[in-house]
Amino acid sequence: TISDSLRDLPQQLLRKTGGASDGPVHRRGTVSGDHRYDFALHFEPRSEGGGLCQTGVLVATATSRSPGEQPVPIKCCWKRRIGAHLIDIPGIDGTMYHASADDIGMSIVCVAEPTDPGYHGQAYGEMGPIELDPITRMSLENPVSFGGCRFPVRHFRDQDDPHPRDLQIHVSQDCVRVVHPGAGAPDREVVAPYMADYPKVVIHPLDYCKFRLELSEDRDKAYHFLALSRTSRDLIALLIRTFHARKYVATSFILSRLFQNPATPGAPLTSVTHRDFDVHALSERLGKELDRTVGQLDAVDRVVKNSNEEKSQLMAQLNETITSYTDAIEKLHQQLAFSKGGSAAALQLQLHDARAQYSRLQLDVQAVKQQLEEHQRTAPEGIGATGDAVAEAERLKSEISQLRASISSMAGDQAANSQRDHTRAEELRRLRQDVEVLQKEKDGLERCSQQAEKEKQDLVENFLYVKGCLDKLQMASLQMPAASPEVEREVSQLKATYGQVVDDRNRLAVRVEALDRDREKQKGQRESALERVMNANARLLEERDRLEKEKARVSELYQRTMGAMGASSAEAAQQNATAASTSPAGGDSAMLETLRAELATKTELLARKEQEGESLRSRLRKLAMV
């Protein structure tokens, strides 16, 4: 089958390249550099398999080259190798580095420098690539195959938050949700679909369980979480990145790494190494997904069969119910027709006869009463009624009571018949409503059956189409002749050119991001400078208003002072003219000197205020020009 061929494909490729999937694990890294001490970089596994996995620790050590091999204190700078680029790992300068999910598929580079001035040189150690832990791989396959999973986490608003909240992260193929569960209030959630740069998981470099989830550029949608364990944190990061890569990396690109290109007839299978591309893991996962899809198709077939059986049973039950209700309705119609044309008509006639007989009896009773009254008037006084008359009266009274009883019984039978007819009409109406409800249910079941049949047909067509495409691809790969060496060289050159273009694009993207950050920084600085200038302008305007008010007040005071001085000088001249011989002029001259000194002081103050006003006006003009 297709799944078996896909499962056997990695062994064929690895057998062709001469490698093996379970080779020996390299525990020590390669060391280079110009240094005067011995440097070593080794890996301490922390998993059951003992491989070079993301759960281990990298340790850098340095010793002297003397016979005693004394330890040399060093300061390390850790980096990740992504293609031809080295990316710094911030926050770590010690001799130990704990690998994480960020390092999967990459090599770790350690740049060591001695802190002791007696030793010189830089040592470079490299180890990798880091692989995924087998247990984490098995745990990751289930949510990837089922299309999502939920993870409980704890949310810290800041680093010193004493009361963290318990939240949930729902990771699916379409989006990532951060859910706020609550028993009393409805659930609140923040949804982030997969975009070019978001959602993004940033793993803490020192803590095993902490990480930051950024759903968008908004700072309110950046969460600091604490996972339940290291495995849970790695699963969250890897699952989000897997679905993100599925959305932006085409499946045809992955298949092109496994199979030959149909555009090059006869080309051999693409030769890939275990270090660059894990063919065994990818083909095994694709085989499992194909088997799972076939199983889902079988499950859908079984569901459709069960639905058809249930539909047939429901149709039989519906037909039986409709038949029984139809019989009951026909019987009710027959009874209603019989009641309208049979016993009801007889009862109507009997009631009419009874009413006529009752009227006749009433007339007879009135006639008898009149005769009795006449006999009583004509009878001699003192003589009572005879026994025959009394007996006749009693007999007439008994007949009258019997007639009244028969009339009341006939009226009661008529009321009971009308109540029975009303009850039967209500029952008939209810049965008609039940028939309408059953008819609606029947129509809904028929629509559901048609929809299920349509979905089944679509699934079958899609499965047959995919199977036919795979068969055609395999047949074409087997029947195509081999390609020429020139085509192979051209393809290799195109691949190399493509790699260079990708590197250039990444480098340009990094430069663009740096330019964006610089632009944002300069924008912030200019905005802060503009804000400071605006604040200074506002203060200067307030100072100008205050000085204008002070100037007006000083001018008014100056005018009042000058007016008072003129009046006082006139009065003083008049008093000197009239009483020059009697009063001395010592007191007036002292007051005049005081007023002149105050006038000089006010004049100086006014001049100083005018100078300050002119300086403020010049500064305002400069600010306006800026």
PDB file of N, CA and C in Angstrom, residues 200-270:
ATOM      1  N   LYS A 200       3.902  34.362  18.454  1.00  0.00           N
ATOM      2  CA  LYS A 200       5.317  34.069  18.622  1.00  0.00           C
ATOM      3  C   LYS A 200       5.563  33.632  20.064  1.00  0.00           C
ATOM      4  N   VAL A 201       6.375  32.585  20.231  1.00  0.00           N
ATOM      5  CA  VAL A 201       6.729  32.054  21.550  1.00  0.00           C
ATOM      6  C   VAL A 201       8.202  32.371  21.806  1.00  0.00           C
ATOM      7  N   VAL A 202       8.464  33.072  22.918  1.00  0.00           N
ATOM      8  CA  VAL A 202       9.827  33.421  23.320  1.00  0.00           C
ATOM      9  C   VAL A 202      10.119  32.668  24.618  1.00  0.00           C
ATOM     10  N   ILE A 203      11.042  31.719  24.553  1.00  0.00           N
ATOM     11  CA  ILE A 203      11.360  30.862  25.696  1.00  0.00           C
ATOM     12  C   ILE A 203      12.371  31.561  26.591  1.00  0.00           C
ATOM     13  N   HIS A 204      12.146  31.468  27.898  1.00  0.00           N
ATOM     14  CA  HIS A 204      13.057  32.081  28.863  1.00  0.00           C
ATOM     15  C   HIS A 204      14.395  31.334  28.840  1.00  0.00           C
ATOM     16  N   PRO A 205      15.526  32.040  28.769  1.00  0.00           N
ATOM     17  CA  PRO A 205      16.809  31.336  28.622  1.00  0.00           C
ATOM     18  C   PRO A 205      17.293  30.652  29.895  1.00  0.00           C
ATOM     19  N   LEU A 206      16.798  31.054  31.074  1.00  0.00           N
ATOM     20  CA  LEU A 206      17.308  30.512  32.332  1.00  0.00           C
ATOM     21  C   LEU A 206      16.306  29.613  33.047  1.00  0.00           C
ATOM     22  N   ASP A 207      15.019  29.914  32.949  1.00  0.00           N
ATOM     23  CA  ASP A 207      14.001  29.132  33.654  1.00  0.00           C
ATOM     24  C   ASP A 207      13.486  28.009  32.758  1.00  0.00           C
ATOM     25  N   TYR A 208      13.202  26.840  33.372  1.00  0.00           N
ATOM     26  CA  TYR A 208      12.765  25.670  32.603  1.00  0.00           C
ATOM     27  C   TYR A 208      11.318  25.790  32.125  1.00  0.00           C
ATOM     28  N   CYS A 209      10.464  26.534  32.854  1.00  0.00           N
ATOM     29  CA  CYS A 209       9.032  26.517  32.584  1.00  0.00           C
ATOM     30  C   CYS A 209       8.490  27.862  32.103  1.00  0.00           C
ATOM     31  N   LYS A 210       9.238  28.933  32.196  1.00  0.00           N
ATOM     32  CA  LYS A 210       8.716  30.244  31.821  1.00  0.00           C
ATOM     33  C   LYS A 210       8.868  30.484  30.317  1.00  0.00           C
ATOM     34  N   PHE A 211       7.898  31.223  29.779  1.00  0.00           N
ATOM     35  CA  PHE A 211       7.959  31.637  28.384  1.00  0.00           C
ATOM     36  C   PHE A 211       7.001  32.809  28.180  1.00  0.00           C
ATOM     37  N   ARG A 212       7.177  33.499  27.073  1.00  0.00           N
ATOM     38  CA  ARG A 212       6.341  34.653  26.726  1.00  0.00           C
ATOM     39  C   ARG A 212       5.646  34.374  25.401  1.00  0.00           C
ATOM     40  N   LEU A 213       4.325  34.589  25.411  1.00  0.00           N
ATOM     41  CA  LEU A 213       3.501  34.372  24.220  1.00  0.00           C
ATOM     42  C   LEU A 213       3.026  35.733  23.717  1.00  0.00           C
ATOM     43  N   GLU A 214       3.462  36.089  22.503  1.00  0.00           N
ATOM     44  CA  GLU A 214       3.077  37.354  21.881  1.00  0.00           C
ATOM     45  C   GLU A 214       2.089  37.048  20.766  1.00  0.00           C
ATOM     46  N   LEU A 215       0.842  37.518  20.953  1.00  0.00           N
ATOM     47  CA  LEU A 215      -0.203  37.252  19.979  1.00  0.00           C
ATOM     48  C   LEU A 215      -0.249  38.289  18.867  1.00  0.00           C
ATOM     49  N   SER A 216       0.233  39.513  19.126  1.00  0.00           N
ATOM     50  CA  SER A 216       0.261  40.562  18.112  1.00  0.00           C
ATOM     51  C   SER A 216       1.250  41.624  18.562  1.00  0.00           C
ATOM     52  N   GLU A 217       1.306  42.727  17.820  1.00  0.00           N
ATOM     53  CA  GLU A 217       2.201  43.816  18.165  1.00  0.00           C
ATOM     54  C   GLU A 217       1.733  44.588  19.396  1.00  0.00           C
ATOM     55  N   ASP A 218       0.463  44.456  19.742  1.00  0.00           N
ATOM     56  CA  ASP A 218      -0.077  45.154  20.909  1.00  0.00           C
ATOM     57  C   ASP A 218       0.544  44.597  22.187  1.00  0.00           C
ATOM     58  N   ARG A 219       0.991  45.502  23.076  1.00  0.00           N
ATOM     59  CA  ARG A 219       1.615  45.046  24.310  1.00  0.00           C
ATOM     60  C   ARG A 219       0.624  44.357  25.247  1.00  0.00           C
ATOM     61  N   ASP A 220      -0.656  44.709  25.114  1.00  0.00           N
ATOM     62  CA  ASP A 220      -1.653  44.061  25.969  1.00  0.00           C
ATOM     63  C   ASP A 220      -1.846  42.593  25.612  1.00  0.00           C
ATOM     64  N   LYS A 221      -1.400  42.183  24.446  1.00  0.00           N
ATOM     65  CA  LYS A 221      -1.544  40.790  24.015  1.00  0.00           C
ATOM     66  C   LYS A 221      -0.232  40.022  24.100  1.00  0.00           C
ATOM     67  N   ALA A 222       0.653  40.469  24.985  1.00  0.00           N
ATOM     68  CA  ALA A 222       1.896  39.744  25.277  1.00  0.00           C
ATOM     69  C   ALA A 222       1.781  39.206  26.707  1.00  0.00           C
ATOM     70  N   TYR A 223       1.823  37.894  26.864  1.00  0.00           N
ATOM     71  CA  TYR A 223       1.567  37.232  28.138  1.00  0.00           C
ATOM     72  C   TYR A 223       2.840  36.540  28.625  1.00  0.00           C
ATOM     73  N   HIS A 224       3.077  36.652  29.934  1.00  0.00           N
ATOM     74  CA  HIS A 224       4.164  35.932  30.592  1.00  0.00           C
ATOM     75  C   HIS A 224       3.552  34.722  31.305  1.00  0.00           C
ATOM     76  N   PHE A 225       3.919  33.527  30.841  1.00  0.00           N
ATOM     77  CA  PHE A 225       3.303  32.310  31.344  1.00  0.00           C
ATOM     78  C   PHE A 225       4.334  31.441  32.067  1.00  0.00           C
ATOM     79  N   LEU A 226       3.790  30.565  32.906  1.00  0.00           N
ATOM     80  CA  LEU A 226       4.568  29.530  33.579  1.00  0.00           C
ATOM     81  C   LEU A 226       3.889  28.197  33.299  1.00  0.00           C
ATOM     82  N   ALA A 227       4.555  27.315  32.544  1.00  0.00           N
ATOM     83  CA  ALA A 227       3.982  26.020  32.200  1.00  0.00           C
ATOM     84  C   ALA A 227       4.100  25.053  33.376  1.00  0.00           C
ATOM     85  N   LEU A 228       3.345  23.956  33.276  1.00  0.00           N
ATOM     86  CA  LEU A 228       3.381  22.968  34.349  1.00  0.00           C
ATOM     87  C   LEU A 228       4.704  22.228  34.400  1.00  0.00           C
ATOM     88  N   SER A 229       5.358  22.065  33.267  1.00  0.00           N
ATOM     89  CA  SER A 229       6.630  21.346  33.213  1.00  0.00           C
ATOM     90  C   SER A 229       7.394  21.826  31.987  1.00  0.00           C
ATOM     91  N   ARG A 230       8.639  21.350  31.897  1.00  0.00           N
ATOM     92  CA  ARG A 230       9.458  21.707  30.740  1.00  0.00           C
ATOM     93  C   ARG A 230       8.913  21.079  29.465  1.00  0.00           C
ATOM     94  N   THR A 231       8.426  19.854  29.575  1.00  0.00           N
ATOM     95  CA  THR A 231       7.844  19.190  28.406  1.00  0.00           C
ATOM     96  C   THR A 231       6.612  19.935  27.908  1.00  0.00           C
ATOM     97  N   SER A 232       5.772  20.401  28.847  1.00  0.00           N
ATOM     98  CA  SER A 232       4.583  21.155  28.454  1.00  0.00           C
ATOM     99  C   SER A 232       4.965  22.452  27.743  1.00  0.00           C
ATOM    100  N   ARG A 233       6.009  23.135  28.239  1.00  0.00           N
ATOM    101  CA  ARG A 233       6.442  24.365  27.569  1.00  0.00           C
ATOM    102  C   ARG A 233       6.964  24.077  26.163  1.00  0.00           C
ATOM    103  N   ASP A 234       7.767  23.020  26.007  1.00  0.00           N
ATOM    104  CA  ASP A 234       8.283  22.668  24.679  1.00  0.00           C
ATOM    105  C   ASP A 234       7.156  22.269  23.737  1.00  0.00           C
ATOM    106  N   LEU A 235       6.143  21.551  24.261  1.00  0.00           N
ATOM    107  CA  LEU A 235       5.021  21.151  23.409  1.00  0.00           C
ATOM    108  C   LEU A 235       4.248  22.371  22.922  1.00  0.00           C
ATOM    109  N   ILE A 236       4.033  23.353  23.805  1.00  0.00           N
ATOM    110  CA  ILE A 236       3.315  24.561  23.392  1.00  0.00           C
ATOM    111  C   ILE A 236       4.071  25.271  22.271  1.00  0.00           C
ATOM    112  N   ALA A 237       5.383  25.467  22.478  1.00  0.00           N
ATOM    113  CA  ALA A 237       6.179  26.175  21.473  1.00  0.00           C
ATOM    114  C   ALA A 237       6.227  25.405  20.150  1.00  0.00           C
ATOM    115  N   LEU A 238       6.464  24.090  20.219  1.00  0.00           N
ATOM    116  CA  LEU A 238       6.603  23.311  18.981  1.00  0.00           C
ATOM    117  C   LEU A 238       5.279  23.183  18.245  1.00  0.00           C
ATOM    118  N   LEU A 239       4.163  23.036  18.990  1.00  0.00           N
ATOM    119  CA  LEU A 239       2.865  22.899  18.330  1.00  0.00           C
ATOM    120  C   LEU A 239       2.475  24.196  17.618  1.00  0.00           C
ATOM    121  N   ILE A 240       2.695  25.339  18.261  1.00  0.00           N
ATOM    122  CA  ILE A 240       2.385  26.618  17.612  1.00  0.00           C
ATOM    123  C   ILE A 240       3.255  26.807  16.376  1.00  0.00           C
ATOM    124  N   ARG A 241       4.550  26.469  16.486  1.00  0.00           N
ATOM    125  CA  ARG A 241       5.432  26.646  15.329  1.00  0.00           C
ATOM    126  C   ARG A 241       5.120  25.664  14.215  1.00  0.00           C
ATOM    127  N   THR A 242       4.660  24.472  14.575  1.00  0.00           N
ATOM    128  CA  THR A 242       4.296  23.484  13.545  1.00  0.00           C
ATOM    129  C   THR A 242       3.108  23.962  12.728  1.00  0.00           C
ATOM    130  N   PHE A 243       2.032  24.396  13.412  1.00  0.00           N
ATOM    131  CA  PHE A 243       0.855  24.875  12.686  1.00  0.00           C
ATOM    132  C   PHE A 243       1.168  26.165  11.922  1.00  0.00           C
ATOM    133  N   HIS A 244       2.036  26.996  12.481  1.00  0.00           N
ATOM    134  CA  HIS A 244       2.432  28.219  11.787  1.00  0.00           C
ATOM    135  C   HIS A 244       3.204  27.883  10.506  1.00  0.00           C
ATOM    136  N   ALA A 245       4.104  26.894  10.592  1.00  0.00           N
ATOM    137  CA  ALA A 245       4.860  26.487   9.406  1.00  0.00           C
ATOM    138  C   ALA A 245       3.961  25.811   8.377  1.00  0.00           C
ATOM    139  N   ARG A 246       2.973  25.040   8.842  1.00  0.00           N
ATOM    140  CA  ARG A 246       2.043  24.421   7.897  1.00  0.00           C
ATOM    141  C   ARG A 246       1.276  25.468   7.096  1.00  0.00           C
ATOM    142  N   LYS A 247       0.989  26.601   7.717  1.00  0.00           N
ATOM    143  CA  LYS A 247       0.221  27.625   7.033  1.00  0.00           C
ATOM    144  C   LYS A 247       1.063  28.370   6.008  1.00  0.00           C
ATOM    145  N   TYR A 248       2.381  28.513   6.264  1.00  0.00           N
ATOM    146  CA  TYR A 248       3.220  29.337   5.397  1.00  0.00           C
ATOM    147  C   TYR A 248       4.269  28.544   4.624  1.00  0.00           C
ATOM    148  N   VAL A 249       4.367  27.228   4.846  1.00  0.00           N
ATOM    149  CA  VAL A 249       5.293  26.397   4.071  1.00  0.00           C
ATOM    150  C   VAL A 249       4.457  25.396   3.280  1.00  0.00           C
ATOM    151  N   ALA A 250       4.596  25.396   1.970  1.00  0.00           N
ATOM    152  CA  ALA A 250       3.769  24.541   1.126  1.00  0.00           C
ATOM    153  C   ALA A 250       4.172  23.085   1.268  1.00  0.00           C
ATOM    154  N   THR A 251       3.182  22.199   1.143  1.00  0.00           N
ATOM    155  CA  THR A 251       3.449  20.760   1.212  1.00  0.00           C
ATOM    156  C   THR A 251       4.257  20.297   0.009  1.00  0.00           C
ATOM    157  N   SER A 252       4.095  20.993  -1.118  1.00  0.00           N
ATOM    158  CA  SER A 252       4.866  20.610  -2.308  1.00  0.00           C
ATOM    159  C   SER A 252       6.365  20.786  -2.091  1.00  0.00           C
ATOM    160  N   PHE A 253       6.750  21.790  -1.279  1.00  0.00           N
ATOM    161  CA  PHE A 253       8.169  21.978  -0.994  1.00  0.00           C
ATOM    162  C   PHE A 253       8.719  20.796  -0.193  1.00  0.00           C
ATOM    163  N   ILE A 254       7.925  20.314   0.774  1.00  0.00           N
ATOM    164  CA  ILE A 254       8.368  19.169   1.578  1.00  0.00           C
ATOM    165  C   ILE A 254       8.453  17.919   0.715  1.00  0.00           C
ATOM    166  N   LEU A 255       7.450  17.720  -0.153  1.00  0.00           N
ATOM    167  CA  LEU A 255       7.475  16.541  -1.015  1.00  0.00           C
ATOM    168  C   LEU A 255       8.637  16.625  -2.011  1.00  0.00           C
ATOM    169  N   SER A 256       9.005  17.843  -2.424  1.00  0.00           N
ATOM    170  CA  SER A 256      10.137  17.966  -3.337  1.00  0.00           C
ATOM    171  C   SER A 256      11.447  17.552  -2.687  1.00  0.00           C
ATOM    172  N   ARG A 257      11.515  17.618  -1.340  1.00  0.00           N
ATOM    173  CA  ARG A 257      12.710  17.157  -0.652  1.00  0.00           C
ATOM    174  C   ARG A 257      12.740  15.634  -0.517  1.00  0.00           C
ATOM    175  N   LEU A 258      11.574  15.003  -0.705  1.00  0.00           N
ATOM    176  CA  LEU A 258      11.499  13.545  -0.574  1.00  0.00           C
ATOM    177  C   LEU A 258      11.553  12.838  -1.927  1.00  0.00           C
ATOM    178  N   PHE A 259      10.815  13.356  -2.917  1.00  0.00           N
ATOM    179  CA  PHE A 259      10.674  12.695  -4.206  1.00  0.00           C
ATOM    180  C   PHE A 259      11.389  13.502  -5.289  1.00  0.00           C
ATOM    181  N   GLN A 260      11.547  12.882  -6.431  1.00  0.00           N
ATOM    182  CA  GLN A 260      12.184  13.553  -7.544  1.00  0.00           C
ATOM    183  C   GLN A 260      11.215  14.571  -8.145  1.00  0.00           C
ATOM    184  N   ASN A 261      11.769  15.524  -8.845  1.00  0.00           N
ATOM    185  CA  ASN A 261      10.978  16.559  -9.488  1.00  0.00           C
ATOM    186  C   ASN A 261      10.362  15.995 -10.763  1.00  0.00           C
ATOM    187  N   PRO A 262       9.029  16.015 -10.933  1.00  0.00           N
ATOM    188  CA  PRO A 262       8.438  15.473 -12.177  1.00  0.00           C
ATOM    189  C   PRO A 262       8.883  16.227 -13.416  1.00  0.00           C
ATOM    190  N   ALA A 263       9.367  17.463 -13.258  1.00  0.00           N
ATOM    191  CA  ALA A 263       9.789  18.232 -14.431  1.00  0.00           C
ATOM    192  C   ALA A 263      11.119  17.742 -14.995  1.00  0.00           C
ATOM    193  N   THR A 264      11.851  16.934 -14.237  1.00  0.00           N
ATOM    194  CA  THR A 264      13.124  16.381 -14.720  1.00  0.00           C
ATOM    195  C   THR A 264      12.951  14.880 -14.886  1.00  0.00           C
ATOM    196  N   PRO A 265      12.612  14.411 -16.071  1.00  0.00           N
ATOM    197  CA  PRO A 265      12.336  12.974 -16.263  1.00  0.00           C
ATOM    198  C   PRO A 265      13.565  12.130 -15.959  1.00  0.00           C
ATOM    199  N   GLY A 266      13.299  11.049 -15.209  1.00  0.00           N
ATOM    200  CA  GLY A 266      14.348  10.084 -14.921  1.00  0.00           C
ATOM    201  C   GLY A 266      15.314  10.513 -13.852  1.00  0.00           C
ATOM    202  N   ALA A 267      15.068  11.621 -13.183  1.00  0.00           N
ATOM    203  CA  ALA A 267      15.992  12.065 -12.140  1.00  0.00           C
ATOM    204  C   ALA A 267      15.911  11.120 -10.953  1.00  0.00           C
ATOM    205  N   PRO A 268      17.064  10.796 -10.358  1.00  0.00           N
ATOM    206  CA  PRO A 268      17.026   9.909  -9.186  1.00  0.00           C
ATOM    207  C   PRO A 268      16.395  10.607  -7.998  1.00  0.00           C
ATOM    208  N   LEU A 269      16.103   9.820  -6.956  1.00  0.00           N
ATOM    209  CA  LEU A 269      15.528  10.382  -5.739  1.00  0.00           C
ATOM    210  C   LEU A 269      16.499  11.376  -5.123  1.00  0.00           C
ATOM    211  N   THR A 270      15.940  12.416  -4.531  1.00  0.00           N
ATOM    212  CA  THR A 270      16.761  13.463  -3.931  1.00  0.00           C
ATOM    213  C   THR A 270      17.571  12.883  -2.783  1.00  0.00           C
TER     214      THR A 270
END
